[in-house]
mmCIF file of C-alpha atoms in Angstrom:
data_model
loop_
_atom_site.group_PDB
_atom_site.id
_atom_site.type_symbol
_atom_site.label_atom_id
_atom_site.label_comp_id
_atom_site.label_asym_id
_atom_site.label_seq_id
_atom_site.Cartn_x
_atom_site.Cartn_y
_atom_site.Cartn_z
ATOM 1 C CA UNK A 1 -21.418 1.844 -3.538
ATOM 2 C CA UNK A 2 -20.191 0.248 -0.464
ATOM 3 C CA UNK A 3 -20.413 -3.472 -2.570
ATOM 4 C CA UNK A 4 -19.187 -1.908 -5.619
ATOM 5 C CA UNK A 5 -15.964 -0.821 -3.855
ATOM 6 C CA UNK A 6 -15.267 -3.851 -2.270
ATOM 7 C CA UNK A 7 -16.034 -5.920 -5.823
ATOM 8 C CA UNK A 8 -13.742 -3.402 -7.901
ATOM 9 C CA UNK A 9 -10.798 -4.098 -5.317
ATOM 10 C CA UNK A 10 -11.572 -7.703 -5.416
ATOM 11 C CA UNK A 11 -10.995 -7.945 -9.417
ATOM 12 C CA UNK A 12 -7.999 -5.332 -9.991
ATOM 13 C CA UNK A 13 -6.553 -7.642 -7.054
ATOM 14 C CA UNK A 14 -7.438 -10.507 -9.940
ATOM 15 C CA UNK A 15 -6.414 -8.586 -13.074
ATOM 16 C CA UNK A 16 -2.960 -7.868 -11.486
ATOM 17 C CA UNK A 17 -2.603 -11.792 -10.401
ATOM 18 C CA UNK A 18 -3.175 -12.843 -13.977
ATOM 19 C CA UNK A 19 -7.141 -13.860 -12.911
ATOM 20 C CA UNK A 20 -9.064 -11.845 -14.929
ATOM 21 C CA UNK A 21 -8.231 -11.004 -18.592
ATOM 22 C CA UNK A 22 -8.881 -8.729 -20.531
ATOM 23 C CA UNK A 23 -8.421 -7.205 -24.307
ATOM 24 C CA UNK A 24 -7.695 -3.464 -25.114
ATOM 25 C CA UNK A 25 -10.797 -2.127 -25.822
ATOM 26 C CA UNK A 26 -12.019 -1.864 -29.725
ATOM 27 C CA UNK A 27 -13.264 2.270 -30.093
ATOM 28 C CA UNK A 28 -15.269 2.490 -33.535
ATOM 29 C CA UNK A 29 -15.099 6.342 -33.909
ATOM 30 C CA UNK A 30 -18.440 7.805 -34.877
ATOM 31 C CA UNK A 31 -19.521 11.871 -36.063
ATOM 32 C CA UNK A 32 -18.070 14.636 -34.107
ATOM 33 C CA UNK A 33 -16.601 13.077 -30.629
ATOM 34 C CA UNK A 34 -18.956 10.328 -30.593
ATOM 35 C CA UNK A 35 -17.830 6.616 -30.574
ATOM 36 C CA UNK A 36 -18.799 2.993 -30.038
ATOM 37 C CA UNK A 37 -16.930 0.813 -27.798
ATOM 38 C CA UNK A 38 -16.352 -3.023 -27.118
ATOM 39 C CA UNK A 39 -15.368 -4.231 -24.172
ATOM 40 C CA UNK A 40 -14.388 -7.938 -23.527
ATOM 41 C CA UNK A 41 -13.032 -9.796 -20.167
ATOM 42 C CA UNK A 42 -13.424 -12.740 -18.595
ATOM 43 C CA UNK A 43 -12.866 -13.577 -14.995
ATOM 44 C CA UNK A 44 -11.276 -17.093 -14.466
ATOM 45 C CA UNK A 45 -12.307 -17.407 -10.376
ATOM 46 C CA UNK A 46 -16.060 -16.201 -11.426
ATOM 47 C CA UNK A 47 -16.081 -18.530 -14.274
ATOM 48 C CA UNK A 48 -17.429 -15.923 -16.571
ATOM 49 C CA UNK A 49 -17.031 -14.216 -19.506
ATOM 50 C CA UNK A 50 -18.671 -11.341 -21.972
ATOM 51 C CA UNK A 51 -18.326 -7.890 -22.817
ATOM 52 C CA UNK A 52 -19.645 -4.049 -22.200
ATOM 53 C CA UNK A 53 -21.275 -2.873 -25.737
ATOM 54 C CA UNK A 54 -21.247 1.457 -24.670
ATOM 55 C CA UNK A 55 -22.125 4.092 -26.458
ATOM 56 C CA UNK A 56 -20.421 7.353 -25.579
ATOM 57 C CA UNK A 57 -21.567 10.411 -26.497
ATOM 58 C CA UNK A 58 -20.390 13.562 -24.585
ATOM 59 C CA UNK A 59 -22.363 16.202 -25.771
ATOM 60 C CA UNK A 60 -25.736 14.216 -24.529
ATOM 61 C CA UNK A 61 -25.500 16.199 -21.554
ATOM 62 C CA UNK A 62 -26.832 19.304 -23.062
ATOM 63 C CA UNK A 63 -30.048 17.609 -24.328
ATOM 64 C CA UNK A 64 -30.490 15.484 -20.832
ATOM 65 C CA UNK A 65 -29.505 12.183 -22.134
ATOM 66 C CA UNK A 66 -26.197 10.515 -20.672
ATOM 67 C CA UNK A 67 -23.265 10.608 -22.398
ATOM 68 C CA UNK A 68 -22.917 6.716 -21.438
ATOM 69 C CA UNK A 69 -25.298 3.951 -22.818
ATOM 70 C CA UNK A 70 -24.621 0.079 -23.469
ATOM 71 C CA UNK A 71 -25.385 -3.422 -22.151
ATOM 72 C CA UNK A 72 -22.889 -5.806 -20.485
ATOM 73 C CA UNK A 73 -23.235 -9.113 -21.655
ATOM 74 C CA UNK A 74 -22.330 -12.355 -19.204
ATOM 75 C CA UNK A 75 -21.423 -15.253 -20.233
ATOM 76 C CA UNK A 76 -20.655 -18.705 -18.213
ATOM 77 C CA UNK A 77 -17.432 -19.274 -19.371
ATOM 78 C CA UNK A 78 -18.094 -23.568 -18.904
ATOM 79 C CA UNK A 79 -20.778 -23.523 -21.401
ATOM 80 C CA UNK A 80 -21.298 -20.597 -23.491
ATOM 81 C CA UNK A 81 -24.204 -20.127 -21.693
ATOM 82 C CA UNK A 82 -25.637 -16.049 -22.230
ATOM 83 C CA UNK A 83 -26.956 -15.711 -17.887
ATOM 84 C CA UNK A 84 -27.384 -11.798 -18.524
ATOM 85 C CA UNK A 85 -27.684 -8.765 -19.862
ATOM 86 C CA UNK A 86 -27.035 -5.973 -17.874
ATOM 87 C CA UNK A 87 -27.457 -1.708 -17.987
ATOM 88 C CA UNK A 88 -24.032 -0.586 -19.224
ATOM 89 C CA UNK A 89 -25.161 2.986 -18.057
ATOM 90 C CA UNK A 90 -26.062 2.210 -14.306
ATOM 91 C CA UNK A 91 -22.842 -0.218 -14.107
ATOM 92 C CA UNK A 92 -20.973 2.306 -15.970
ATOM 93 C CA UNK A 93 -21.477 5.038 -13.297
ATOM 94 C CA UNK A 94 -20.896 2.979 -10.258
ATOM 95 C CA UNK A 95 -17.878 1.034 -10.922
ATOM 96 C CA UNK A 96 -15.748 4.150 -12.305
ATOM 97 C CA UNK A 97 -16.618 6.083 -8.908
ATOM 98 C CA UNK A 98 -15.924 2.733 -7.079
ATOM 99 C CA UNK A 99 -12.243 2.337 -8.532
ATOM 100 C CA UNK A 100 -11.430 6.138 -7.912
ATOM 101 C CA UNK A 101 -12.516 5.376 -4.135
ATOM 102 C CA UNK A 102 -10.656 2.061 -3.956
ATOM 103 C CA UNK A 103 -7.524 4.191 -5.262
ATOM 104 C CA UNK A 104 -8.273 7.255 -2.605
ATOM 105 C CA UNK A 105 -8.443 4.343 -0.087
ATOM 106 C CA UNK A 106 -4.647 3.373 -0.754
ATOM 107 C CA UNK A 107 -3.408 6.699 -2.054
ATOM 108 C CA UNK A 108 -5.102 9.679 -0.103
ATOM 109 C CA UNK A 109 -4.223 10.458 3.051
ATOM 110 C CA UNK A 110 -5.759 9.643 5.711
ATOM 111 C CA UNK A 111 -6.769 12.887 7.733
ATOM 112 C CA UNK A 112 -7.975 14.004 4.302
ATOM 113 C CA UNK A 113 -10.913 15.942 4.794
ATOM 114 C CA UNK A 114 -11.632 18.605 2.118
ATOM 115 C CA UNK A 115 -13.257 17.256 -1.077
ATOM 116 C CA UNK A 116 -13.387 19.452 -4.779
ATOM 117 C CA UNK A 117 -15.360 17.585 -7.532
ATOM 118 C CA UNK A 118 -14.785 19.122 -11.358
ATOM 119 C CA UNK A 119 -17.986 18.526 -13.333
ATOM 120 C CA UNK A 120 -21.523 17.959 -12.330
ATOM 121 C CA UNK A 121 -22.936 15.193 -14.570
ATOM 122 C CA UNK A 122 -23.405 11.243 -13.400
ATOM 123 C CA UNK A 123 -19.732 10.421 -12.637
ATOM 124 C CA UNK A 124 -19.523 13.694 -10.629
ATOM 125 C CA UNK A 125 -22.263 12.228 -8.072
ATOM 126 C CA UNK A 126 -21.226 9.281 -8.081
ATOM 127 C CA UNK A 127 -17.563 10.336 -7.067
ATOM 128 C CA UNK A 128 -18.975 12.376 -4.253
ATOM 129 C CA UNK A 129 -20.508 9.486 -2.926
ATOM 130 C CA UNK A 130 -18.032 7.296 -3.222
ATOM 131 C CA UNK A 131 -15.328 9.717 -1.365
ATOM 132 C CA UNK A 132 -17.993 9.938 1.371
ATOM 133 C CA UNK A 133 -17.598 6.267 1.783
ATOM 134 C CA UNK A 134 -13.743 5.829 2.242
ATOM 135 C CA UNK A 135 -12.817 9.336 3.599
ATOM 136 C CA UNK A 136 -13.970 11.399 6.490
ATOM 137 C CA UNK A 137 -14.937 14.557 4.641
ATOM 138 C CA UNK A 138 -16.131 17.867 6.170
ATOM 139 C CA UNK A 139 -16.232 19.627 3.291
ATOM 140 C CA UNK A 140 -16.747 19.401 -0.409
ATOM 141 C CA UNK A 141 -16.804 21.746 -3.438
ATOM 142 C CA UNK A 142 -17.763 21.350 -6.936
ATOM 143 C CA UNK A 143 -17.444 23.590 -9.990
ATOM 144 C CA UNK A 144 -18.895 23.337 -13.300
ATOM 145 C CA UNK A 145 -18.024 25.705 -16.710
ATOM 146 C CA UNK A 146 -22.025 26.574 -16.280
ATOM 147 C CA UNK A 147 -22.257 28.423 -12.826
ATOM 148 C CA UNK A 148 -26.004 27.498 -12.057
ATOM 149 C CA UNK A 149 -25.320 23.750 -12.378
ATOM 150 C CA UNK A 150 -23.200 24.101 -9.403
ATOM 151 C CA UNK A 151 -25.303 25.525 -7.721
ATOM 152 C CA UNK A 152 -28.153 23.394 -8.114
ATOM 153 C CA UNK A 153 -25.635 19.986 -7.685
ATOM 154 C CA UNK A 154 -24.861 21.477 -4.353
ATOM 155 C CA UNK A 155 -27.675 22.485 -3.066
ATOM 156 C CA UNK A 156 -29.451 18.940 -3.911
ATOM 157 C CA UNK A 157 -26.112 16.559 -2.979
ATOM 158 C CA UNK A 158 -26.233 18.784 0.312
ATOM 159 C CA UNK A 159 -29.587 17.580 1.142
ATOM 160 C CA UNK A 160 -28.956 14.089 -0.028
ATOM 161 C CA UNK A 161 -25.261 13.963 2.473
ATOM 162 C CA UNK A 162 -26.265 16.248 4.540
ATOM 163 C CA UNK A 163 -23.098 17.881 3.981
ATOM 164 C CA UNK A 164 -21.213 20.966 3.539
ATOM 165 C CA UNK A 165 -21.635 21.313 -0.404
ATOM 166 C CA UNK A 166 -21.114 24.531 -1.981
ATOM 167 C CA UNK A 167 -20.038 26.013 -5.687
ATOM 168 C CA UNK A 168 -16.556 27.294 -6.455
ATOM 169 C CA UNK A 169 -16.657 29.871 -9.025
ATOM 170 C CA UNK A 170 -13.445 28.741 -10.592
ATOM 171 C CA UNK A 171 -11.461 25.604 -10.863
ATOM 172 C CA UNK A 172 -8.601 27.237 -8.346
ATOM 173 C CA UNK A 173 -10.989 28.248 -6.008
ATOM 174 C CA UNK A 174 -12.677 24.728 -5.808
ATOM 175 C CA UNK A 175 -8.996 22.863 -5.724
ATOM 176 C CA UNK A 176 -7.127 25.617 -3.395
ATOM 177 C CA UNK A 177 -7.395 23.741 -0.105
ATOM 178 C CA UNK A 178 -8.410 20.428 -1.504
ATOM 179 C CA UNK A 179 -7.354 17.398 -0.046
ATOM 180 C CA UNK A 180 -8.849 14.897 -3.088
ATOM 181 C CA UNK A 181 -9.789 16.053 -6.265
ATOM 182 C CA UNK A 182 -11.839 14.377 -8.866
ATOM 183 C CA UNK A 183 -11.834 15.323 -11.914
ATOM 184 C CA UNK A 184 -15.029 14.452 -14.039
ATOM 185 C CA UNK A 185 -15.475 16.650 -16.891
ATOM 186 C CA UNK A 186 -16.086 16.583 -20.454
ATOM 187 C CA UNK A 187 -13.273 18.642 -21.671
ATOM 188 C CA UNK A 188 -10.344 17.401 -24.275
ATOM 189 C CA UNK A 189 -8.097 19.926 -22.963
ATOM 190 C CA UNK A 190 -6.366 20.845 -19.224
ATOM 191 C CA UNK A 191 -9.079 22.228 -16.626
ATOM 192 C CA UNK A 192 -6.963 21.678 -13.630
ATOM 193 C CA UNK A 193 -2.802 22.967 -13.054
ATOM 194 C CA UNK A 194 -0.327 21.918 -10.953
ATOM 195 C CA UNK A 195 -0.041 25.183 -9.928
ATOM 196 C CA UNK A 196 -3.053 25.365 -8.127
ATOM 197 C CA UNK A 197 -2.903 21.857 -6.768
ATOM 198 C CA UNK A 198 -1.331 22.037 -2.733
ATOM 199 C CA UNK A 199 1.156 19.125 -1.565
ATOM 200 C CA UNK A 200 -0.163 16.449 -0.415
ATOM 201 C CA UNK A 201 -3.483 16.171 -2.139
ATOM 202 C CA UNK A 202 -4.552 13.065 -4.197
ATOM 203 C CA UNK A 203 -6.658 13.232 -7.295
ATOM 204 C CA UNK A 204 -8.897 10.507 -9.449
ATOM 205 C CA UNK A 205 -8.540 11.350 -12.669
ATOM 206 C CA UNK A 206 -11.541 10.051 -14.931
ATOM 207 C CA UNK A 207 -12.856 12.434 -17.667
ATOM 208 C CA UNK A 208 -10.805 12.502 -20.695
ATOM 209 C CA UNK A 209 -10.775 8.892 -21.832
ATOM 210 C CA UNK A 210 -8.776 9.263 -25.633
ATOM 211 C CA UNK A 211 -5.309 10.021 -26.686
ATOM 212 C CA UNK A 212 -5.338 13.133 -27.884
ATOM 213 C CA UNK A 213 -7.478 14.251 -24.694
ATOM 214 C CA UNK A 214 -6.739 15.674 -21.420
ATOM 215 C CA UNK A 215 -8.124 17.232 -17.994
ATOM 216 C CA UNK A 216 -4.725 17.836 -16.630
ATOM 217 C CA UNK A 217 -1.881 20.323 -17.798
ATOM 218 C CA UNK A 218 1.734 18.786 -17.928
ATOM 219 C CA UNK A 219 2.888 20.654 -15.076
ATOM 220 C CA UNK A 220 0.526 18.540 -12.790
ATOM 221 C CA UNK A 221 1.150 15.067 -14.323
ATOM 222 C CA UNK A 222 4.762 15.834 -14.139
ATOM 223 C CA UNK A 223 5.090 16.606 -10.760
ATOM 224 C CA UNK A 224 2.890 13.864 -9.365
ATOM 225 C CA UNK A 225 2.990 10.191 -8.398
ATOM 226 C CA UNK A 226 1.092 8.741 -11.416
ATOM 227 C CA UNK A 227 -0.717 5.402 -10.874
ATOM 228 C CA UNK A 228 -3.325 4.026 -14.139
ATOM 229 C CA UNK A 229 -5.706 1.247 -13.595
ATOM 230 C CA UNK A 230 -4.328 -0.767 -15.944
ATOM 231 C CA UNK A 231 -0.755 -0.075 -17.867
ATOM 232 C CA UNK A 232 -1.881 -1.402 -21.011
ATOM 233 C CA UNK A 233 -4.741 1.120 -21.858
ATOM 234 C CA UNK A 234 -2.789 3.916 -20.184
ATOM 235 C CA UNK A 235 0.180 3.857 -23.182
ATOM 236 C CA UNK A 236 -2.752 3.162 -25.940
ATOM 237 C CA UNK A 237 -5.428 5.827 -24.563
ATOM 238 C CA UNK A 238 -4.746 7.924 -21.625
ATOM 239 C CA UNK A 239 -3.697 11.476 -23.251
ATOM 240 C CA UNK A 240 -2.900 13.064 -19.460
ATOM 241 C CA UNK A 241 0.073 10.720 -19.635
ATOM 242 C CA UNK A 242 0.479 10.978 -23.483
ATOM 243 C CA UNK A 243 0.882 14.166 -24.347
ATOM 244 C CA UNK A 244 3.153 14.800 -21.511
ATOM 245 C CA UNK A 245 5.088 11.946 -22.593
ATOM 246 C CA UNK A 246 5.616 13.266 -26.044
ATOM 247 C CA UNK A 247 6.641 16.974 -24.611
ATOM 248 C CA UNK A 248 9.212 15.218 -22.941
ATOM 249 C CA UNK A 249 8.305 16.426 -19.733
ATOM 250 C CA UNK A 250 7.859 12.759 -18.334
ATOM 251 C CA UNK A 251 9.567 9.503 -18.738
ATOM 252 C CA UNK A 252 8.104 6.695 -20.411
ATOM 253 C CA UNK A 253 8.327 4.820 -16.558
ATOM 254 C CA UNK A 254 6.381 7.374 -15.072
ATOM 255 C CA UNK A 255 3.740 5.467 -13.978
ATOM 256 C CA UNK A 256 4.355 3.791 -11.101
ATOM 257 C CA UNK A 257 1.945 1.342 -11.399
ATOM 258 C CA UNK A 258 -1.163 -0.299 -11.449
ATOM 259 C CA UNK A 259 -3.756 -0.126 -8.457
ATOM 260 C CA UNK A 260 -4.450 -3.939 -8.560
ATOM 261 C CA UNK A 261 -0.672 -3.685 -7.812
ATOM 262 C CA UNK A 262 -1.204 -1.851 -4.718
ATOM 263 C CA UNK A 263 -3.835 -3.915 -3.539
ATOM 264 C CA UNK A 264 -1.216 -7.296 -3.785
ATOM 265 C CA UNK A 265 1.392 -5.048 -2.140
ATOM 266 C CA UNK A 266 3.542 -5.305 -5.147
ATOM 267 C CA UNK A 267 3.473 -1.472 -6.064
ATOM 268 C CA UNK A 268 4.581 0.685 -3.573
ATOM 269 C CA UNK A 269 2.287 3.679 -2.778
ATOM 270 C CA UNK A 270 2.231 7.231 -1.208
ATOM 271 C CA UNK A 271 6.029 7.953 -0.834
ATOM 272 C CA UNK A 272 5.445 10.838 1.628
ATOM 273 C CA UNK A 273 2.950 13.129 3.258
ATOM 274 C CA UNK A 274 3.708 15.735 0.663
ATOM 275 C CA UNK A 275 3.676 13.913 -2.512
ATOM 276 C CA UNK A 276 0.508 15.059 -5.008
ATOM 277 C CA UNK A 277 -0.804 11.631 -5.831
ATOM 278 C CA UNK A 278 -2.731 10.453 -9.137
ATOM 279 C CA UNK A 279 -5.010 8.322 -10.250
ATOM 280 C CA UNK A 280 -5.401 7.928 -14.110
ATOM 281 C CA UNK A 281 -8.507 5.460 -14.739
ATOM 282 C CA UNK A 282 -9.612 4.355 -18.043
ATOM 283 C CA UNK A 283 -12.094 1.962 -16.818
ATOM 284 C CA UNK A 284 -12.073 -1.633 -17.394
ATOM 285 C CA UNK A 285 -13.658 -4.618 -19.170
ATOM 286 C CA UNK A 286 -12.913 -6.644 -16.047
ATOM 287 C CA UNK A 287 -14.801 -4.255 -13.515
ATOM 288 C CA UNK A 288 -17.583 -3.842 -15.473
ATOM 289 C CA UNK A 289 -18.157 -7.962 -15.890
ATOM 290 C CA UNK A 290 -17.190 -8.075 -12.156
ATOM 291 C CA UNK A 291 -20.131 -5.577 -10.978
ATOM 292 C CA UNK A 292 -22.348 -7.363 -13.516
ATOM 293 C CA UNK A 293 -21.655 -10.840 -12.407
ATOM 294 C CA UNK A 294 -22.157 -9.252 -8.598
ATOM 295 C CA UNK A 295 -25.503 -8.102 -10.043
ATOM 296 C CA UNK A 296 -26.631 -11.784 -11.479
ATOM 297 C CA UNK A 297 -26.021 -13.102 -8.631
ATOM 298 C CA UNK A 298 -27.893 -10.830 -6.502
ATOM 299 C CA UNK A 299 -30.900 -11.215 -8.821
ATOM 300 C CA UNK A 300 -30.990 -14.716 -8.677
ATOM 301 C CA UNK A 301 -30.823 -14.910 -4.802
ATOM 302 C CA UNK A 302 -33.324 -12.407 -4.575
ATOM 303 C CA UNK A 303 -35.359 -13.200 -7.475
ATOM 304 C CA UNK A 304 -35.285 -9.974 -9.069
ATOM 305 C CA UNK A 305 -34.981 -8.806 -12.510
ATOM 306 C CA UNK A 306 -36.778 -10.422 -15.806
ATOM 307 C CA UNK A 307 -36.232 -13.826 -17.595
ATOM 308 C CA UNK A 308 -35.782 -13.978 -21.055
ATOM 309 C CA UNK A 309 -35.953 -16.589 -23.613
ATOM 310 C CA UNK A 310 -34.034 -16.518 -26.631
#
């Protein structure tokens, strides 16, 4: 996690500078809320190219299967060259929670020390860990629609931290005294409300990933400083900015900006020590070829993984 972060802030740096490109991602809608995504990027200072192939499918939680499957694909972008393929799943996880901890990093502040996680699936862990890495916190809590869940994710990520971990019975309860929130769910429609959100707190918002989708109620997006990780897929997919936008609760400018743009000091940040700050990520083509290419070259140096001939 510790590498991941530092690689994810490295490339939004990049994608902000014009360094690594990108396309919108192409979402082949499948049965029920299933769909099929491609994801292509290349990163000019790497010198490589390719593309996540992920399957999402959010109801694999109930039969123990993630909801996120694929393979990244990398590419040297000299030759053509395939140098890997990669688990989409296992990058997938790491890099989402590593973005919402680069963007705590600039946007929370920094006594922050009270921690509520929404959800209790992959991302959820991973987000846990990853605000242990960039914030000093005492105290975390974590909710889930299915009560035992809860319990069980905080009674085993206690042991793992050795941390205070417990279950919130509701989503206000969890969020009350919260000074980052991070919303992981599966739900299409608001879980969390500005009312029960105090001043000051930041939150990573990562679970609803589609237009018509949402984790957050218009009050909250409304009154907060919105940052995406990328403008471009925030006006085409991001549906906790959309809808609110088409209320006409929010301005089309409400996002401030981008989080590479924080990192180049070209987006300003946290205004004031009361301001509810958010983070809106969509995940990237760019982060997922930058953890891969991270990965390659860690498996060559260390002479891991398995060679393939086509």
């Amino acid at each position: 996690m510790e590498s991941c972060i530092k690689v994810m802030e490295t490339v939004l740096a990049e994608l902000s500078e014009g360094e690594a490109v990108q396309s919108l991602r192409q979402v082949l809608p499948l049965e029920e809320r299933n769909v099929l995504g491609f994801m292509p990027g290349y990163l000019r200072r790497g010198g490589v190219a390719g593309a996540k192939l992920i399957s999402v499918f959010p109801g694999n939680h109930g039969i123990g299967l993630p909801s996120h499957q694929g393979v990244v694909a990398l590419f040297d972008a000299a030759t053509g060259v395939p140098l890997a393929m990669v688990d989409g799943q296992a990058i997938t996880a790491i890099r989402t929670a590593a973005v919402s901890a680069a963007a705590t990093k600039l946007l929370a502040r920094e006594e922050a020390e009270s921690l509520a996680v929404l959800g209790t699936g992959e991302q959820a862990r991973c987000h846990l860990e990853a605000m242990l890495q960039v914030r000093g916190i005492r105290r975390a809590q974590v909710w889930s629609r299915t009560p035992g869940k809860a319990q069980a994710f905080a009674s085993a990520m206690s042991r793992r931290w050795n941390a205070e971990i417990t279950a919130a019975p509701s989503v206000q309860d969890a969020v009350k005294d919260a000074d980052i929130i991070c919303t992981a769910t599966a739900s299409a429609e608001p879980v969390l409300h500005g009312a029960w959100v105090k001043p000051g707190a930041h939150i990573n918002a990562i679970g609803a990933c589609r237009a018509h989708e949402r984790e957050l109620d218009t009050a909250l997006v409304a009154g907060a400083r919105l940052y995406v990780d990328r403008l471009e897929s925030a006006v085409h997919e991001a549906g906790d900015y959309l809808i609110p936008l088409s209320e006409g609760a929010i301005p089309a400018d409400h996002i401030i900006g981008e989080i590479g743009g924080l990192l180049t000091g070209d987006v300003p940040g946290r205004g004031s020590h009361h301001e509810i700050t958010l983070f809106k990520g969509l995940g990237l083509a760019v982060e997922d070829l930058a953890a891969a290419f991270y990965i390659y070259k860690q498996a060559v140096a260390l002479h891991k993984g398995v060679e393939i001939a086509f």
